Short mmCIF file of C-alpha atoms in Angstrom, two decimals:
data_model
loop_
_atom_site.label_atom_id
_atom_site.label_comp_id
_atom_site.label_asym_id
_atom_site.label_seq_id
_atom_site.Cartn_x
_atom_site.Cartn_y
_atom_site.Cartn_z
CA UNK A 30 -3.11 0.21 -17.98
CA UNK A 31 -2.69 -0.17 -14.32
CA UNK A 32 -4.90 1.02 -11.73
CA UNK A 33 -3.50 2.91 -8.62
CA UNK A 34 -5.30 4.47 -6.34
CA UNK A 35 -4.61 6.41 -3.27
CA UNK A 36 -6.28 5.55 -0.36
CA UNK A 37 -6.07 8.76 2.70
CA UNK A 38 -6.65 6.95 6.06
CA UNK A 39 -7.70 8.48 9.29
CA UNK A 40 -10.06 8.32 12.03
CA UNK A 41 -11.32 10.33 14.70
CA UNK A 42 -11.29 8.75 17.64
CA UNK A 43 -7.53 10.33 18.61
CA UNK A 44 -5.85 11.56 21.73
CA UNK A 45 -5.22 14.93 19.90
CA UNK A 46 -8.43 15.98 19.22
CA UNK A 47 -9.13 16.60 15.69
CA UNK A 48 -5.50 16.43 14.53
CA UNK A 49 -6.03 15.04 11.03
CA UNK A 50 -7.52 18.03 10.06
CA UNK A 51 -5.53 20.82 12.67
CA UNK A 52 -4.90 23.92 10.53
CA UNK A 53 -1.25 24.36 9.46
CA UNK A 54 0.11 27.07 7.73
CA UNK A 55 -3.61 28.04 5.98
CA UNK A 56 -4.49 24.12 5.15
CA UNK A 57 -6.06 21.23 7.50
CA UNK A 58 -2.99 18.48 8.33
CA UNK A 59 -4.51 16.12 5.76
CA UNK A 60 -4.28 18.15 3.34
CA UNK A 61 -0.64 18.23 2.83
CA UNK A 62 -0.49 13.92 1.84
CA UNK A 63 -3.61 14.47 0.01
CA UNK A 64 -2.26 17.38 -2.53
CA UNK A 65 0.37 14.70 -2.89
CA UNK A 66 -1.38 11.85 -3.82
CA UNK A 67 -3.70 14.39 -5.93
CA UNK A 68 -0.23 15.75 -8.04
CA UNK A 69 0.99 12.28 -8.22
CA UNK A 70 0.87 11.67 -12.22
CA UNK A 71 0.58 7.85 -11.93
CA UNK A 72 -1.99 7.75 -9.43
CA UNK A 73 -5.78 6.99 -11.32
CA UNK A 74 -8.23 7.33 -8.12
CA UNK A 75 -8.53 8.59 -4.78
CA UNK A 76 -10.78 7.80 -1.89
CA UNK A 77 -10.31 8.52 1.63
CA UNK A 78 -11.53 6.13 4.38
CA UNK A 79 -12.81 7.72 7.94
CA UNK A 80 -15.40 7.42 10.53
CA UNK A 81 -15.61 11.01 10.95
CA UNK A 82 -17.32 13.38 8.33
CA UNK A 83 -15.13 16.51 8.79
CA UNK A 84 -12.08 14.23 7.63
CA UNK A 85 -14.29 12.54 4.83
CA UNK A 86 -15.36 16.37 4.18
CA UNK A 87 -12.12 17.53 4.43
CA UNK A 88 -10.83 14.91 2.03
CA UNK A 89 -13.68 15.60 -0.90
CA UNK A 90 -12.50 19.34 -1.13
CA UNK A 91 -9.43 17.32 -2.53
CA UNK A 92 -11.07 15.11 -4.65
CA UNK A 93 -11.30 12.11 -2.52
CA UNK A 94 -14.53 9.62 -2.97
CA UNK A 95 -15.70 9.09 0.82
CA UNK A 96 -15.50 5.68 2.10
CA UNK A 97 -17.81 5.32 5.67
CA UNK A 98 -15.29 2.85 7.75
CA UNK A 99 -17.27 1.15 10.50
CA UNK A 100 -17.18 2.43 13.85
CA UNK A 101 -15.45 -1.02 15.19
CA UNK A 102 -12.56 -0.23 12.75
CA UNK A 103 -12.02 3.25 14.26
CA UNK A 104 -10.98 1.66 17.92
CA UNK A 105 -7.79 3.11 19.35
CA UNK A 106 -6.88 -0.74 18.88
CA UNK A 107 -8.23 -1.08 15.51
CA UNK A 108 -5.67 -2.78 12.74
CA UNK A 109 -4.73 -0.80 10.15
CA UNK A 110 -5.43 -3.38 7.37
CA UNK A 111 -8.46 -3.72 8.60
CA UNK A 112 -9.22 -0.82 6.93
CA UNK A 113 -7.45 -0.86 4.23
CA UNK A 114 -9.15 -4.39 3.43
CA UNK A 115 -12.59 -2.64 4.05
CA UNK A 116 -11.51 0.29 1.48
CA UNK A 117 -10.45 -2.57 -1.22
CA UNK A 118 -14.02 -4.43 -0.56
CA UNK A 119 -15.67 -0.81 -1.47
CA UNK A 120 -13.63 -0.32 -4.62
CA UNK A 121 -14.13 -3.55 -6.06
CA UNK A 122 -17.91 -3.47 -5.54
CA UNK A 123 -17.31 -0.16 -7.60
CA UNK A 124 -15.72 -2.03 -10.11
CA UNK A 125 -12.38 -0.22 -9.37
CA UNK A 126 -10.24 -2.52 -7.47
CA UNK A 127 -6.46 -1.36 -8.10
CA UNK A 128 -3.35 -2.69 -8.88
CA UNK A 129 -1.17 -0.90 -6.69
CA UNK A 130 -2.60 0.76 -3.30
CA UNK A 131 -1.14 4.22 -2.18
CA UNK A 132 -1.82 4.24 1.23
CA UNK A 133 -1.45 7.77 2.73
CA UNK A 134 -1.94 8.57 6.67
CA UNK A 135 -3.87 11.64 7.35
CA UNK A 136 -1.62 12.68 10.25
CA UNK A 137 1.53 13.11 8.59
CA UNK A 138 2.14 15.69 5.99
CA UNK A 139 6.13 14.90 5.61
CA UNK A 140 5.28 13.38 1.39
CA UNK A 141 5.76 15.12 -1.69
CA UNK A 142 4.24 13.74 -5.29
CA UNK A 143 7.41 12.82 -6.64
CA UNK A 144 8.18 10.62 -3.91
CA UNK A 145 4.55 8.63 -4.44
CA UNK A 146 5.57 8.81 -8.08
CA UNK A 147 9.24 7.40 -7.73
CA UNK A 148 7.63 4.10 -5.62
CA UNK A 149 5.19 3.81 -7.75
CA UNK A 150 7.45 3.16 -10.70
CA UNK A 151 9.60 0.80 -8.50
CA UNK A 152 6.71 -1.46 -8.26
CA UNK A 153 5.37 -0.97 -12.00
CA UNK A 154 8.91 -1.94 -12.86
CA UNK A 155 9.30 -5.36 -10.32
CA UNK A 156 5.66 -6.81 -9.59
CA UNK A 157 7.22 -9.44 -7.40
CA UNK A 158 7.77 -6.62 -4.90
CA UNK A 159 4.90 -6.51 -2.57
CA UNK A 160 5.26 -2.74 -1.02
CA UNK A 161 8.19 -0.23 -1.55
CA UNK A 162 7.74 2.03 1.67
CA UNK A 163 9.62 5.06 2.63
CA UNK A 164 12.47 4.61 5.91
CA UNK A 165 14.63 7.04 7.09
CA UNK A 166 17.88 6.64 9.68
CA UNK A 167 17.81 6.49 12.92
CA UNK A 168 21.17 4.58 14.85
CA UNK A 169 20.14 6.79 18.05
CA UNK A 170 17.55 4.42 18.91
CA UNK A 171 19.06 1.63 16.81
CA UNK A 172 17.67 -2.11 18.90
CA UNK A 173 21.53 -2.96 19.64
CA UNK A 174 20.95 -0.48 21.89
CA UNK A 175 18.15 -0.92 23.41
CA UNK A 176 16.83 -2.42 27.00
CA UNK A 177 13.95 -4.10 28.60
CA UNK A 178 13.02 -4.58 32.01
CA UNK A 179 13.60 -8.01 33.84
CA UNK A 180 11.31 -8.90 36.84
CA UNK A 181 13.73 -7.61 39.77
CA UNK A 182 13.59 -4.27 38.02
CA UNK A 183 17.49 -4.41 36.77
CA UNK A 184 18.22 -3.41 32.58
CA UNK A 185 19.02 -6.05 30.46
CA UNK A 186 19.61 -5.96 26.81
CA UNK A 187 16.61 -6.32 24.62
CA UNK A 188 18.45 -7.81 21.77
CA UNK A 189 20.09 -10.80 23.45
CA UNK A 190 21.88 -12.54 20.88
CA UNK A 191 24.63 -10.18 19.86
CA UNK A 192 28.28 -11.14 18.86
CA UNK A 193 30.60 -9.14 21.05
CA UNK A 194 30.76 -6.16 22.20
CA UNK A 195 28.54 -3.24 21.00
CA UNK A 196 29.81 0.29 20.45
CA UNK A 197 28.37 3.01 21.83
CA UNK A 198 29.33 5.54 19.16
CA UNK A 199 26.16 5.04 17.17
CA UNK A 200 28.62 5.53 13.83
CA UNK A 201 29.88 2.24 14.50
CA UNK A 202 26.61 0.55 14.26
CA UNK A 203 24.94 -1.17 11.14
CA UNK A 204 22.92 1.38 9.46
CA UNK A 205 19.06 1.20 11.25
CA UNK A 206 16.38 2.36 9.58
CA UNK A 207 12.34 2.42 10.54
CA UNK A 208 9.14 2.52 8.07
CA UNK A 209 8.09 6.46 7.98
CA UNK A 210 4.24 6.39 8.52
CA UNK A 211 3.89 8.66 6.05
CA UNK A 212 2.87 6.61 3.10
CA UNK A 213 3.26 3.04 1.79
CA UNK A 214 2.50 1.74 -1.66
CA UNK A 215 1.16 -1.54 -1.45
CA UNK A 216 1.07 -4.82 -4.00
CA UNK A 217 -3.03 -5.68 -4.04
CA UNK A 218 -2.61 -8.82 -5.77
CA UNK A 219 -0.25 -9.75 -2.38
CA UNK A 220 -2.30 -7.98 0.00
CA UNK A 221 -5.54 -10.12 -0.51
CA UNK A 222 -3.71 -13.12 -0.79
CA UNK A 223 -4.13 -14.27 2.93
CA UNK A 224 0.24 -14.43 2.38
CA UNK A 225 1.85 -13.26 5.97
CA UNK A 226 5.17 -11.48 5.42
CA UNK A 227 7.34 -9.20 7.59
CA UNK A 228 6.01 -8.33 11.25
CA UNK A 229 4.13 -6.51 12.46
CA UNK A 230 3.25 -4.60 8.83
CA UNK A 231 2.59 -8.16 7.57
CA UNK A 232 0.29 -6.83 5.06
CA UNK A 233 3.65 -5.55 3.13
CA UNK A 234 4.60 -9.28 2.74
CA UNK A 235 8.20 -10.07 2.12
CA UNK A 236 9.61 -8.27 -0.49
CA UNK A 237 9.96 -4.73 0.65
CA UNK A 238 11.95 -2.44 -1.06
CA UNK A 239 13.11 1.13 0.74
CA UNK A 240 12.64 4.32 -0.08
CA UNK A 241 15.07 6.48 1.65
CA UNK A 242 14.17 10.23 3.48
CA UNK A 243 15.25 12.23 5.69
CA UNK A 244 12.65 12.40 8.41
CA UNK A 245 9.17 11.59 8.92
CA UNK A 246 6.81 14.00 11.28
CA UNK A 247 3.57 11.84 12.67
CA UNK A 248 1.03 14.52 14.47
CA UNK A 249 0.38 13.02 17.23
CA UNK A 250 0.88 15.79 20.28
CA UNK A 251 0.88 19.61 19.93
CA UNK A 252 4.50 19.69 19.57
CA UNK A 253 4.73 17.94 16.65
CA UNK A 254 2.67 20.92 14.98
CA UNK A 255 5.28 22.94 15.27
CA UNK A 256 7.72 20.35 13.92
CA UNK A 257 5.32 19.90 10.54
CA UNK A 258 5.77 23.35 10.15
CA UNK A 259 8.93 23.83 9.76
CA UNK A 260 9.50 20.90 7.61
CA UNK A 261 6.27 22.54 5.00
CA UNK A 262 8.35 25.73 4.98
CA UNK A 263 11.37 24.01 4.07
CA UNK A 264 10.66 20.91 2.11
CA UNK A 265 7.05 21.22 1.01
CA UNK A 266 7.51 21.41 -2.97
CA UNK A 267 4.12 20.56 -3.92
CA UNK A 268 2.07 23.75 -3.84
#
């Protein structure tokens, strides 16, 4: 049988002050990708990783083992697989490396079970793919589109080599999509391989396969509070 554990990530060193655990609607933020990973049927373990104890506490009213991350992996400029690479250490000195790695982010409460569930069983089903993430749509900011800033302060396009001309009806465009930071289920026997894959997630190596949603709300300013809960109210299916 395969082990899969989740693994709830989130520090407290933030420019919103205590926003991984920011009540909404009667529950902490972190609470709504934790219930998740908690209803997920396939999922075997759960820890959560933090260098602050109201998260960790937070967390274990859940059912998630604490993991202690290091102080010089909660930097504003700390990598994420950093910590995810110090969680794995932990687990196998338990004797409970996993398989698979459910990685959910504390901030972001847009993830229902069944959706951990579904890319889950893409991965039991393929184990040459090393991470099926979810993505969602966004041509409005698609990179065809996009500028940078030369040094006489004129626009230029950022994405130089293009082929003619490029609408600007963003239906015309190829379909653009961008990893939701929501959760990402990850191939361990890739991820401590030392293998580099696709930048800058390289961790996710090279075989990625999408999951498709509609939206993905990170809490990172007040506003996006306010955002979270409307999507709970209307989308929120895990109780």
């Amino acid at each position: 049988m395969k082990r899969i554990a989740a693994l709830l990530t989130g520090r407290g060193n933030n420019s919103l002050k205590d926003k991984n655990i920011l009540g909404v609607l009667g529950h902490p933020v972190l609470y709504y990708p934790a219930h998740a990973g908690r209803k997920a049927k396939l999922v075997t373990d759960w820890y959560c990783s933090s260098d602050d104890l109201k998260i960790l506490n937070a967390a274990l009213k859940e059912g998630y083992q604490s993991i202690v991350r290091p102080a010089e992996l909660a930097l504003p400029n700390s990598q994420h697989i950093d910590c995810i690479k110090h969680a794995l250490f932990i687990m196998n000195q338990e004797n409970n490396m996993p398989d698979i790695l459910v990685v959910l982010l504390a901030n972001n409460v847009t993830v229902c079970s069944t959706w951990i569930d579904h890319c889950v069983q893409m991965m039991l089903e393929d184990e040459s793919i090393t991470a099926v993430v979810p993505v969602y749509q966004d041509n409005d900011h698609h990179p065809l589109r996009a500028k940078t800033i030369k040094d006489d302060g004129t626009l230029e396009m950022y994405e130089k080599n293009t082929n003619g001309k490029i609408s600007t009806n963003r239906q015309d465009l190829p379909k653009c999509y961008f990893l939701s930071h929501n959760f990402w289920v990850l191939n361990v026997k890739y991820l401590i391989s030392g293998k580099e894959g696709q930048q800058p997630w390289s961790f996710m190596g090279d075989k990625i396969m999408p999951y498709i949603i509609d939206t993905s709300i990170d809490i990172h300013e007040s506003v996006d509070l306010i955002l979270a809960k409307e999507w709970i109210k209307n989308h929120y299916i895990d109780g």
